[in-house]
Short mmCIF file of C-alpha atoms and ligand atoms in Angstrom, two decimals:
data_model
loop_
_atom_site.label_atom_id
_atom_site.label_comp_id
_atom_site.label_asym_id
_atom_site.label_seq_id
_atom_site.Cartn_x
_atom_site.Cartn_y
_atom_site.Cartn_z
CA UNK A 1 -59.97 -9.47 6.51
CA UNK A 2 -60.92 -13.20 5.04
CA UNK A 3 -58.84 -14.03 2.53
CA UNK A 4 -60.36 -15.08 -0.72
CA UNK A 5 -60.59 -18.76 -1.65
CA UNK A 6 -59.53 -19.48 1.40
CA UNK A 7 -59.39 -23.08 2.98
CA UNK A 8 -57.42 -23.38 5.42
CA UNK A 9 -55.47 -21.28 8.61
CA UNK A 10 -52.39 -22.61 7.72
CA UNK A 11 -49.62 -19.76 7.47
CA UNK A 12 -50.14 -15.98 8.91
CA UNK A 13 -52.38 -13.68 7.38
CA UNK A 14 -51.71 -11.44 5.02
CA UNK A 15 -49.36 -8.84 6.42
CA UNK A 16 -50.95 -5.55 5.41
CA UNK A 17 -53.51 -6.28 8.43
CA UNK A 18 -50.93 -5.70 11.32
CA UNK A 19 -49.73 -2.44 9.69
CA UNK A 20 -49.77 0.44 12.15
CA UNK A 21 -52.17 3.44 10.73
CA UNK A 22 -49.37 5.78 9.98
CA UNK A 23 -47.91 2.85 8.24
CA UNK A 24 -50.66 1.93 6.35
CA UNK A 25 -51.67 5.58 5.08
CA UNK A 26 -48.17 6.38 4.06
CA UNK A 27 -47.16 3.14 2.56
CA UNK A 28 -44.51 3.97 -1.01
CA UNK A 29 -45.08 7.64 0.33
CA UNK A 30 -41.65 8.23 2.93
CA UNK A 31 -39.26 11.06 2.09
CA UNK A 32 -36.31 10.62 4.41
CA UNK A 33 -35.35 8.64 8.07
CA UNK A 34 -32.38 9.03 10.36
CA UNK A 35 -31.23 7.43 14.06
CA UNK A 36 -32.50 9.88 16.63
CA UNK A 37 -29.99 8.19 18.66
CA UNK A 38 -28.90 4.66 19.62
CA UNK A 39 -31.62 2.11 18.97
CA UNK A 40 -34.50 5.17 17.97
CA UNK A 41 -35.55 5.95 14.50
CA UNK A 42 -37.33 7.88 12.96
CA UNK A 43 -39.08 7.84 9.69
CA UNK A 44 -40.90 10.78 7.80
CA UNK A 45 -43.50 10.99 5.38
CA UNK A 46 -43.76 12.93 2.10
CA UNK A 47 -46.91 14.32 3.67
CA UNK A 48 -44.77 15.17 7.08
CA UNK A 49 -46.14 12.41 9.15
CA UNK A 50 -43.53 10.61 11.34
CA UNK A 51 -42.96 7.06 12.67
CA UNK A 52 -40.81 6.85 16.18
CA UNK A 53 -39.36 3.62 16.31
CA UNK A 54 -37.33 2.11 19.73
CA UNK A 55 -35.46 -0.87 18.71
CA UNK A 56 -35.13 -3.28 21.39
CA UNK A 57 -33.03 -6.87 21.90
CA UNK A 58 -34.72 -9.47 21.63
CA UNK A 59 -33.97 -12.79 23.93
CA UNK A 60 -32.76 -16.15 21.92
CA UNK A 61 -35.63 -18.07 23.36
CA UNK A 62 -38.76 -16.31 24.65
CA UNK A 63 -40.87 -17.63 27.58
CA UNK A 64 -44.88 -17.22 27.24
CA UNK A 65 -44.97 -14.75 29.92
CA UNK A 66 -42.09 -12.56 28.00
CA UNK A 67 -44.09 -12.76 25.07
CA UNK A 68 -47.46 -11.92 26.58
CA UNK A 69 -44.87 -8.56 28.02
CA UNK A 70 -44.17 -7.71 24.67
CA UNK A 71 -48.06 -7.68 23.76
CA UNK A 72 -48.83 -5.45 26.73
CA UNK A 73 -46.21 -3.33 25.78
CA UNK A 74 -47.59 -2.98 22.05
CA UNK A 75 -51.53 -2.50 23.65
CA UNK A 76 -49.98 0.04 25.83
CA UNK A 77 -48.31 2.12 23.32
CA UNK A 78 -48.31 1.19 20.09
CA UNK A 79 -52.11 0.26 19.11
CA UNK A 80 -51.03 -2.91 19.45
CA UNK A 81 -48.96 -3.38 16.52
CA UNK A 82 -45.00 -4.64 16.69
CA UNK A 83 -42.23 -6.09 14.02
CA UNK A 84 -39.32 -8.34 14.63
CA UNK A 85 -36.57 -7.67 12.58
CA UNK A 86 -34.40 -10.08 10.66
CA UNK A 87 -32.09 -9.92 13.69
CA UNK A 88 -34.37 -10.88 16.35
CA UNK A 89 -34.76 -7.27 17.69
CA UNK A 90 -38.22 -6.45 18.71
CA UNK A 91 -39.51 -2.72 17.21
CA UNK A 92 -42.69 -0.94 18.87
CA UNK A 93 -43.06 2.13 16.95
CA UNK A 94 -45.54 5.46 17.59
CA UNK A 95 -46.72 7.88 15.75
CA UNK A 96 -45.36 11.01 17.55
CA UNK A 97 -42.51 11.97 19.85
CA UNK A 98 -44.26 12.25 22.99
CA UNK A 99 -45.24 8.79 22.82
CA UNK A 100 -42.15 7.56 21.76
CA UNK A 101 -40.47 9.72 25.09
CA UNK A 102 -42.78 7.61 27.50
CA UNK A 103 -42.49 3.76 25.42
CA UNK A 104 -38.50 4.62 25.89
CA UNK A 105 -39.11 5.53 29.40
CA UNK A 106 -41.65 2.39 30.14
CA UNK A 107 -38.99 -0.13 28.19
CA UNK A 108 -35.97 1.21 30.75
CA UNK A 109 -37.77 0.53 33.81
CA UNK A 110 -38.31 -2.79 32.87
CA UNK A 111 -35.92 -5.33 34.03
CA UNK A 112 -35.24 -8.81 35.72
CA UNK A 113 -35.05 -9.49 39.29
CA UNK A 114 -30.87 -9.30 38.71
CA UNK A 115 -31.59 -5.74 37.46
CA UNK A 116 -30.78 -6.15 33.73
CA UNK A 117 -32.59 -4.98 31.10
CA UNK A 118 -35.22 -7.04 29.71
CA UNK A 119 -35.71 -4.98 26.64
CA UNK A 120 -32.10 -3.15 26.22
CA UNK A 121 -32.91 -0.63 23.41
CA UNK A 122 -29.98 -0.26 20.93
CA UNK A 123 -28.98 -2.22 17.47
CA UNK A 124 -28.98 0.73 15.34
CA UNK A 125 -26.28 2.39 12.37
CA UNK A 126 -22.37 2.26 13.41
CA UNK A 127 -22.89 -0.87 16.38
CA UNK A 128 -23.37 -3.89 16.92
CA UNK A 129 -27.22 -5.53 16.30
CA UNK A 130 -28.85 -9.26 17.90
CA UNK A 131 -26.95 -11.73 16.50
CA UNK A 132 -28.25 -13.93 13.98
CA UNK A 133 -27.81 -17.42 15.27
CA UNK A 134 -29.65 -20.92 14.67
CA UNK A 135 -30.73 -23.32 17.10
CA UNK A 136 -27.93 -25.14 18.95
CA UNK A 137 -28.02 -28.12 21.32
CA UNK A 138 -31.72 -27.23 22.34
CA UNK A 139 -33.71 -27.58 18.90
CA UNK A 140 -31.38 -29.55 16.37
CA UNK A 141 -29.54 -32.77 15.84
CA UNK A 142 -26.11 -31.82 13.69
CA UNK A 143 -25.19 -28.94 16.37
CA UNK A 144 -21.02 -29.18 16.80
CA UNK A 145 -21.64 -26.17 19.24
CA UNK A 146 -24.66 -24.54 21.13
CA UNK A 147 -26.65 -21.68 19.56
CA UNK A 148 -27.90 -20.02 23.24
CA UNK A 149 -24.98 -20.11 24.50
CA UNK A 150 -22.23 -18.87 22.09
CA UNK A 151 -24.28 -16.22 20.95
CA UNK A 152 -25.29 -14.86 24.79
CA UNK A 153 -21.87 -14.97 25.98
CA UNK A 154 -20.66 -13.40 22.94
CA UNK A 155 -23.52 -10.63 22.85
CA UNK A 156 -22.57 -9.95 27.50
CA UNK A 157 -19.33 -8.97 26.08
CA UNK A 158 -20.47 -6.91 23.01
CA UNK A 159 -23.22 -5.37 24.97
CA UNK A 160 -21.84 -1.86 25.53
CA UNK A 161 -21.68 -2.22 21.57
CA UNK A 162 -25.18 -2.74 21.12
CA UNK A 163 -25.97 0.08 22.84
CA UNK A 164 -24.16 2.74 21.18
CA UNK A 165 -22.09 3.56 17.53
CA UNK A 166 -19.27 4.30 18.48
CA UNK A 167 -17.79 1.91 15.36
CA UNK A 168 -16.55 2.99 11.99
CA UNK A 169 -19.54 1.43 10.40
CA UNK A 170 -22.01 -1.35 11.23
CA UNK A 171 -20.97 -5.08 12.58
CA UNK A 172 -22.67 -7.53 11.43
CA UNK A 173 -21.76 -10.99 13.99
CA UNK A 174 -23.50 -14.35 13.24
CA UNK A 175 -23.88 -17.47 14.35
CA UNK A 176 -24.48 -20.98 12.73
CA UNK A 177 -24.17 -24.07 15.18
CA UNK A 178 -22.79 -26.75 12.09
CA UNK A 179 -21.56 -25.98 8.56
CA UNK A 180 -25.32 -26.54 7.03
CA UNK A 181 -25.47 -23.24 8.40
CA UNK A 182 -28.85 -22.12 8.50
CA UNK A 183 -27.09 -18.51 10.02
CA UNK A 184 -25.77 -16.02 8.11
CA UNK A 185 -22.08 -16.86 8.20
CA UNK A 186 -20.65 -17.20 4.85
CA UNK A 187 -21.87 -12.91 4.98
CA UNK A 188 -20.81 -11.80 8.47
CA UNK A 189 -18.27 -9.52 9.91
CA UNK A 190 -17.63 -11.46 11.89
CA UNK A 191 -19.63 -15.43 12.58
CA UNK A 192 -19.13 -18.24 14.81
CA UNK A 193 -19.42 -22.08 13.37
CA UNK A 194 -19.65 -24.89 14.88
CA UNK A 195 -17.66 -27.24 13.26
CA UNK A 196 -17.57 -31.20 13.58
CA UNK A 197 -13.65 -32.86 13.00
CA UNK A 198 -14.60 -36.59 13.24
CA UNK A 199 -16.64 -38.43 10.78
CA UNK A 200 -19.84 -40.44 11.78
CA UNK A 201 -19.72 -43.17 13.75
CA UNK A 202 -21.64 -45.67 12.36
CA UNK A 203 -24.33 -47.97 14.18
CA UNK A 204 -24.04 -51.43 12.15
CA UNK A 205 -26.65 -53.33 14.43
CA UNK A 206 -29.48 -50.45 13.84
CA UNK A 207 -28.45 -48.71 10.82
CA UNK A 208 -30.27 -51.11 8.12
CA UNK A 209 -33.40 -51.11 10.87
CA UNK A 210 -33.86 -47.24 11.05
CA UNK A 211 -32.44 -46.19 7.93
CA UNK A 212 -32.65 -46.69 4.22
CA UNK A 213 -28.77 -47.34 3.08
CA UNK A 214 -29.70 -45.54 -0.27
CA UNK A 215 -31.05 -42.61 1.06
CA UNK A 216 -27.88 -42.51 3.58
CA UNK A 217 -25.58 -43.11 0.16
CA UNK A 218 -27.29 -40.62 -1.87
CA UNK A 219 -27.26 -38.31 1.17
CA UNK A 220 -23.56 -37.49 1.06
CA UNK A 221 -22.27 -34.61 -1.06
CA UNK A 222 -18.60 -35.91 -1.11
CA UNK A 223 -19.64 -39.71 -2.02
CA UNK A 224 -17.72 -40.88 0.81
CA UNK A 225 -20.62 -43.24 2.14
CA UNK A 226 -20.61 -46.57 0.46
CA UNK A 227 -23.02 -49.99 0.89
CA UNK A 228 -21.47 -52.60 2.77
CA UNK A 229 -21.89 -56.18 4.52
CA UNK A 230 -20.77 -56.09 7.98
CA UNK A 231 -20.13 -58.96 10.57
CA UNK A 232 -21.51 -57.99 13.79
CA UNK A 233 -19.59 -59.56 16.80
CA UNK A 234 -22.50 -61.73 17.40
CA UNK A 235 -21.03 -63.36 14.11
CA UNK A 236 -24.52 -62.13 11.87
CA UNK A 237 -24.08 -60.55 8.54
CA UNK A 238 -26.24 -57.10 8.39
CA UNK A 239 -26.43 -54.71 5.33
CA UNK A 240 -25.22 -51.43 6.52
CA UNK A 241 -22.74 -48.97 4.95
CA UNK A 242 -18.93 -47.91 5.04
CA UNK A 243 -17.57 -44.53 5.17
CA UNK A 244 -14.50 -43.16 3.23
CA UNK A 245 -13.01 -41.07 5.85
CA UNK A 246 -10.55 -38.82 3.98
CA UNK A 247 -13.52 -38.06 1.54
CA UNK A 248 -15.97 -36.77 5.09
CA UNK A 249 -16.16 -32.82 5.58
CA UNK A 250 -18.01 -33.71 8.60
CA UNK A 251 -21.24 -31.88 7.65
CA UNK A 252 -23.90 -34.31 9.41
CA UNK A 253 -26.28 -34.54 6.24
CA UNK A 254 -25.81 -38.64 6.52
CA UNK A 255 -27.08 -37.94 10.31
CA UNK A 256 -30.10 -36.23 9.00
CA UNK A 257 -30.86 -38.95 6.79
CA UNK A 258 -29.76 -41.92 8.86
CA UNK A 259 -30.05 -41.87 13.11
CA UNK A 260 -27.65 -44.64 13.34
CA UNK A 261 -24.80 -42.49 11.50
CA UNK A 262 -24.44 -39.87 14.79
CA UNK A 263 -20.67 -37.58 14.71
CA UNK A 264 -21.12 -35.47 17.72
CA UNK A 265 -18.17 -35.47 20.06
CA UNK A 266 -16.78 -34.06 22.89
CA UNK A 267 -13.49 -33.60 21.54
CA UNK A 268 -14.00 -33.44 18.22
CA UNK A 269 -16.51 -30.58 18.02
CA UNK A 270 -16.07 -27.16 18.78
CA UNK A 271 -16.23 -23.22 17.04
CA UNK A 272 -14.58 -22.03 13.54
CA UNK A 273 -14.38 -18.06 13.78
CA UNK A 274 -14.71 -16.01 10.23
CA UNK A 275 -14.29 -12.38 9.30
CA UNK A 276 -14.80 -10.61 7.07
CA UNK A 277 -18.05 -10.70 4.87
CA UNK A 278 -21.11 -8.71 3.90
CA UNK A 279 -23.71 -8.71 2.22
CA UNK A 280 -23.98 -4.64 1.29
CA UNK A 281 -23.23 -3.36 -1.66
CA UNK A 282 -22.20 -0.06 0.06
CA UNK A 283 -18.67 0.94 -0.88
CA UNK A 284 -17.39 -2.22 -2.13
CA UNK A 285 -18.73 -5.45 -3.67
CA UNK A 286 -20.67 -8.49 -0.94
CA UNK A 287 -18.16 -10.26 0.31
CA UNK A 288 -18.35 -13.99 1.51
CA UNK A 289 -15.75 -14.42 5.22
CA UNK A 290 -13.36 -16.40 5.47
CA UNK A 291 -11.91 -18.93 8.18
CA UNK A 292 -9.33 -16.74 10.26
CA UNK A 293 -10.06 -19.49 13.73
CA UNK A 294 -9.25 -22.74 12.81
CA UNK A 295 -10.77 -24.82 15.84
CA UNK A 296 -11.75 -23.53 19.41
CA UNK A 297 -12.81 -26.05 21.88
CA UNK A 298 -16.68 -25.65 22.93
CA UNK A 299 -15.50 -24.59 26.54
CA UNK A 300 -19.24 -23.95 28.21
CA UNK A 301 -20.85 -22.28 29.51
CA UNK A 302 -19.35 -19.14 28.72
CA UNK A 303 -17.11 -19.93 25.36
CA UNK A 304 -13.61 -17.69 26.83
CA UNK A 305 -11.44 -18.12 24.34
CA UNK A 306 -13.92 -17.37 21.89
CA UNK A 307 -15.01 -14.04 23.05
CA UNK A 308 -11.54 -13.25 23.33
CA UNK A 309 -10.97 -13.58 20.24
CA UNK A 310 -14.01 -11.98 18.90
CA UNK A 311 -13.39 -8.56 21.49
CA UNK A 312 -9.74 -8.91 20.22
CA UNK A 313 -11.09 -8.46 16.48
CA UNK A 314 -13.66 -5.71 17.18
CA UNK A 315 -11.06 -3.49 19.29
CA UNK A 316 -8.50 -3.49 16.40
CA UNK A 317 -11.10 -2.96 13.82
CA UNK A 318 -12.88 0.23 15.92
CA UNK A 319 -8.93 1.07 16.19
CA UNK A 320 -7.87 0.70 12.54
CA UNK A 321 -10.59 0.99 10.52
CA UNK A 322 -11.70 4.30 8.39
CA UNK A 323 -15.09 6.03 9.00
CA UNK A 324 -17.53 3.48 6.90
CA UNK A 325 -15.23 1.08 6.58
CA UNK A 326 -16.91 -2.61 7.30
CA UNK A 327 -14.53 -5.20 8.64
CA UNK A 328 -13.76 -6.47 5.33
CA UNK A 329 -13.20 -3.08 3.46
CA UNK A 330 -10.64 -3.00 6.37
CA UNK A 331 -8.79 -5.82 6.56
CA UNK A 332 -8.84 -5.88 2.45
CA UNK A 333 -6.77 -2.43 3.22
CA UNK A 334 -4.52 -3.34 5.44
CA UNK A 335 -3.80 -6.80 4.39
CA UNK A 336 -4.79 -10.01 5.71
CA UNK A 337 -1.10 -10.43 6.74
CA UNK A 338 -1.73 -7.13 9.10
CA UNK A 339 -5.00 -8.46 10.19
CA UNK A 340 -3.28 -12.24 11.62
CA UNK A 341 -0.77 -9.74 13.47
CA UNK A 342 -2.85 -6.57 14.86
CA UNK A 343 -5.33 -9.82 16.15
CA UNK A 344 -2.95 -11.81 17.46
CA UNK A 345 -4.35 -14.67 15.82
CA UNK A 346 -2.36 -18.15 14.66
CA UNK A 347 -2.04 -18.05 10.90
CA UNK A 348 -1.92 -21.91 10.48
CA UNK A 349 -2.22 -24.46 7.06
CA UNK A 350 -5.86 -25.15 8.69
CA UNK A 351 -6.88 -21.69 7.03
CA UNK A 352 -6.11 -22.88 3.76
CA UNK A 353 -8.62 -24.32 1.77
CA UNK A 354 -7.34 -27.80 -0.01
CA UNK A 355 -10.64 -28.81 -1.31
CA UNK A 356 -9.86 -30.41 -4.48
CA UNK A 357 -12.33 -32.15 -7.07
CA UNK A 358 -11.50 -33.48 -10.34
CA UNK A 359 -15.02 -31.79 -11.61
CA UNK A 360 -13.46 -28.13 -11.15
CA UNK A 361 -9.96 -28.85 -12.24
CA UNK A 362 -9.19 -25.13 -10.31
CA UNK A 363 -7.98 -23.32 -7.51
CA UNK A 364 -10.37 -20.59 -8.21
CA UNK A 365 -13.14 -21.76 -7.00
CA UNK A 366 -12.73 -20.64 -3.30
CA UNK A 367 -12.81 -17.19 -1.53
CA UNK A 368 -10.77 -18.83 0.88
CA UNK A 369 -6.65 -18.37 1.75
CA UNK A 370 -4.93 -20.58 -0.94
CA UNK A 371 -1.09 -21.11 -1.57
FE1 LIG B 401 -28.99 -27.60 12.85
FE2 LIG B 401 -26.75 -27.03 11.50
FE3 LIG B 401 -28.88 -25.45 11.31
FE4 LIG B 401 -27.46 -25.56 13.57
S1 LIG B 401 -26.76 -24.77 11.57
S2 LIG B 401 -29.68 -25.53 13.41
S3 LIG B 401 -26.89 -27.74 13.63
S4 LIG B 401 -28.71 -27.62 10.60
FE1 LIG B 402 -20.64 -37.57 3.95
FE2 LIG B 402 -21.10 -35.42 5.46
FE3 LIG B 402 -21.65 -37.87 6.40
FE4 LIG B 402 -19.12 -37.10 6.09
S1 LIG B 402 -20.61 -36.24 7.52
S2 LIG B 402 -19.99 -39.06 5.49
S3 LIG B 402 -19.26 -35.80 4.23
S4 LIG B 402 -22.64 -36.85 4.66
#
């Protein structure tokens, strides 16, 4: 329906018009729902009407003729109507069993020349869901690792995961490609960074052409960029800036600000692993993760070392941990001490957070490993 006052298209409609019917007559009115099995939900009504939901994965980057797949799958079955969750996972839902039966039955046959699934149903309760992930070498310019990649290579190895709940609890993996993070990893189970170790390297013959030196001063949280004359080797003076290196945490905001200020690098960037966080109340308090991988080189295409580690983690937590129990609740239980050991992971001094600034005059400001 038009909305009032009106003027523009910009921005989707209002999202009460893509509820399904069952939806829509029910809405504020459920009573109960449960997980029919892996990846299928159901919901019920006060009234006894039911939604059948199949929760499928959904692919990091979609090609037209996938997405135009999805919409024939939603005309087919579901009136049309679909939701992506916060995860990425595509849900078609019905409004009765039967229909549900043959949407699960249509989504199975469906798969790529190779034979794999192209819409693997699963996500759901004590497993593993789509990671959350941001864009990687393909969309952004800070990236110290790739988004695609990482997170398919991790999610091949987690698959069987995905699939079934056979966990203590749910596992929550993320994935942010630089320490802006626009992921979720300061909340994960476990999350994959990309980290940066080498400061920017600085352009002097460009930088006062394409930038503003202000805006690339004022764009550094640890004031570690400073004005500065420089002599170029062509013997000309230019305005451009200097950087303090033992003040840089590598985070690529001068980059976004300033083209000529680039600190990508083959050696220096690679993958920070975390554990440990969540963002549930359930049981015990949110809880932010904390570094437990120091630095893992960005060894492409498929990341070994990393998934390793991560399939290390995840086998000793669906080993150790109670019924319910999220990672952290876990590792919180056993000790961190226990955790380093059962993972076979290097406790080194790069876990410990050192950040100091006269403005806090505190340890206590981290919920990382301190002395
Ligand atoms: Fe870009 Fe960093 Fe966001 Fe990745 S996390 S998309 S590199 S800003
Ligand atoms: Fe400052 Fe971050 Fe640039 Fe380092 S990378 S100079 S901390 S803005």
């Amino acid at each position: 329906k038009p909305m009032e006052g009106r003027i523009t298209d910009i921005g989707p409609k209002h999202y009460d018009q893509f509820y399904p019917e069952v939806i829509k007559k029910n809405k504020g009115k459920w009573s109960h729902h449960e997980i029919l099995e892996p990846g299928v939900l159901v919901h019920v009504a006060e009234n006894g009407d039911e939604v059948f939901t199949v929760r499928c994965g959904g692919a990091r980057l979609m090609s037209s003729t996938h997405v135009q797949e999805i919409c024939d799958i939603a005309d087919k079955h579901c009136d049309g109507k679909l939701r992506f969750t916060t995860r990425n996972n595509i849900e078609f839902m019905t409004d009765s069993k039967d229909k549900m039966e043959a949407l699960k039955a249509d989504l199975a046959q469906r798969k790529f020349p190779g034979g794999s699934y192209k819409f693997p149903i699963g996500g759901t309760g004590a497993g593993i869901s789509n990671i959350v992930h941001t864009q990687g070498w393909i969309h952004c310019h800070t990236p110290a690792t790739d988004a695609s990649g990482t997170v398919k290579a991790t999610m091949d190895e987690v698959f069987s995961d995905f699939q079934d709940m056979r966990l203590p609890a749910k596992l929550k993996i993320s994935m942010a490609c630089c320490l802006n993070m626009c992921g979720a990893v300061h909340c994960s189970d476990i999350a994959i960074l990309g980290y940066h170790r080498k400061p920017p390297i600085l352009d002097h013959e460009y930088l006062d052409k394409v930038c503003e030196v202000p805006l690339a001063v004022a764009s550094c949280p640890t004031a570690a960029i400073k004005p500065a004359k420089v002599e170029l080797p062509s013997g000309d003076t230019v305005s451009s800036v200097a950087v303090r290196n033992e003040r840089c945490m590598y985070c690529g905001n001068c980059y976004t600000m300033c083209p000529s200020m680039p600190l990508s690098d083959k050696e220096g960037d690679g993958i920070v692993l975390m554990a440990g966080g969540k963002v549930s109340n359930r049981i015990s308090a949110p809880k932010f993760s904390k570094v437990v991988v120091a630095f893992l080189p960005n060894e492409t295409p498929r990341w070994p070392s990393m998934t390793n580690a991560i399939n290390k983690m995840i086998e000793e937590y669906a080993k150790g941990a109670r019924k319910y129990e999220r990672f952290g609740d876990w590792t919180d239980r056993i000790g961190w001490e226990r955790f380093f050991d059962v993972c076979e992971l290097d406790f080194t001094h790069h876990l410990i957070d050192d950040f100091r600034d006269a403005a806090y005059q505190s340890w206590r400001q981290t919920t990382q490993f301190k002395f």
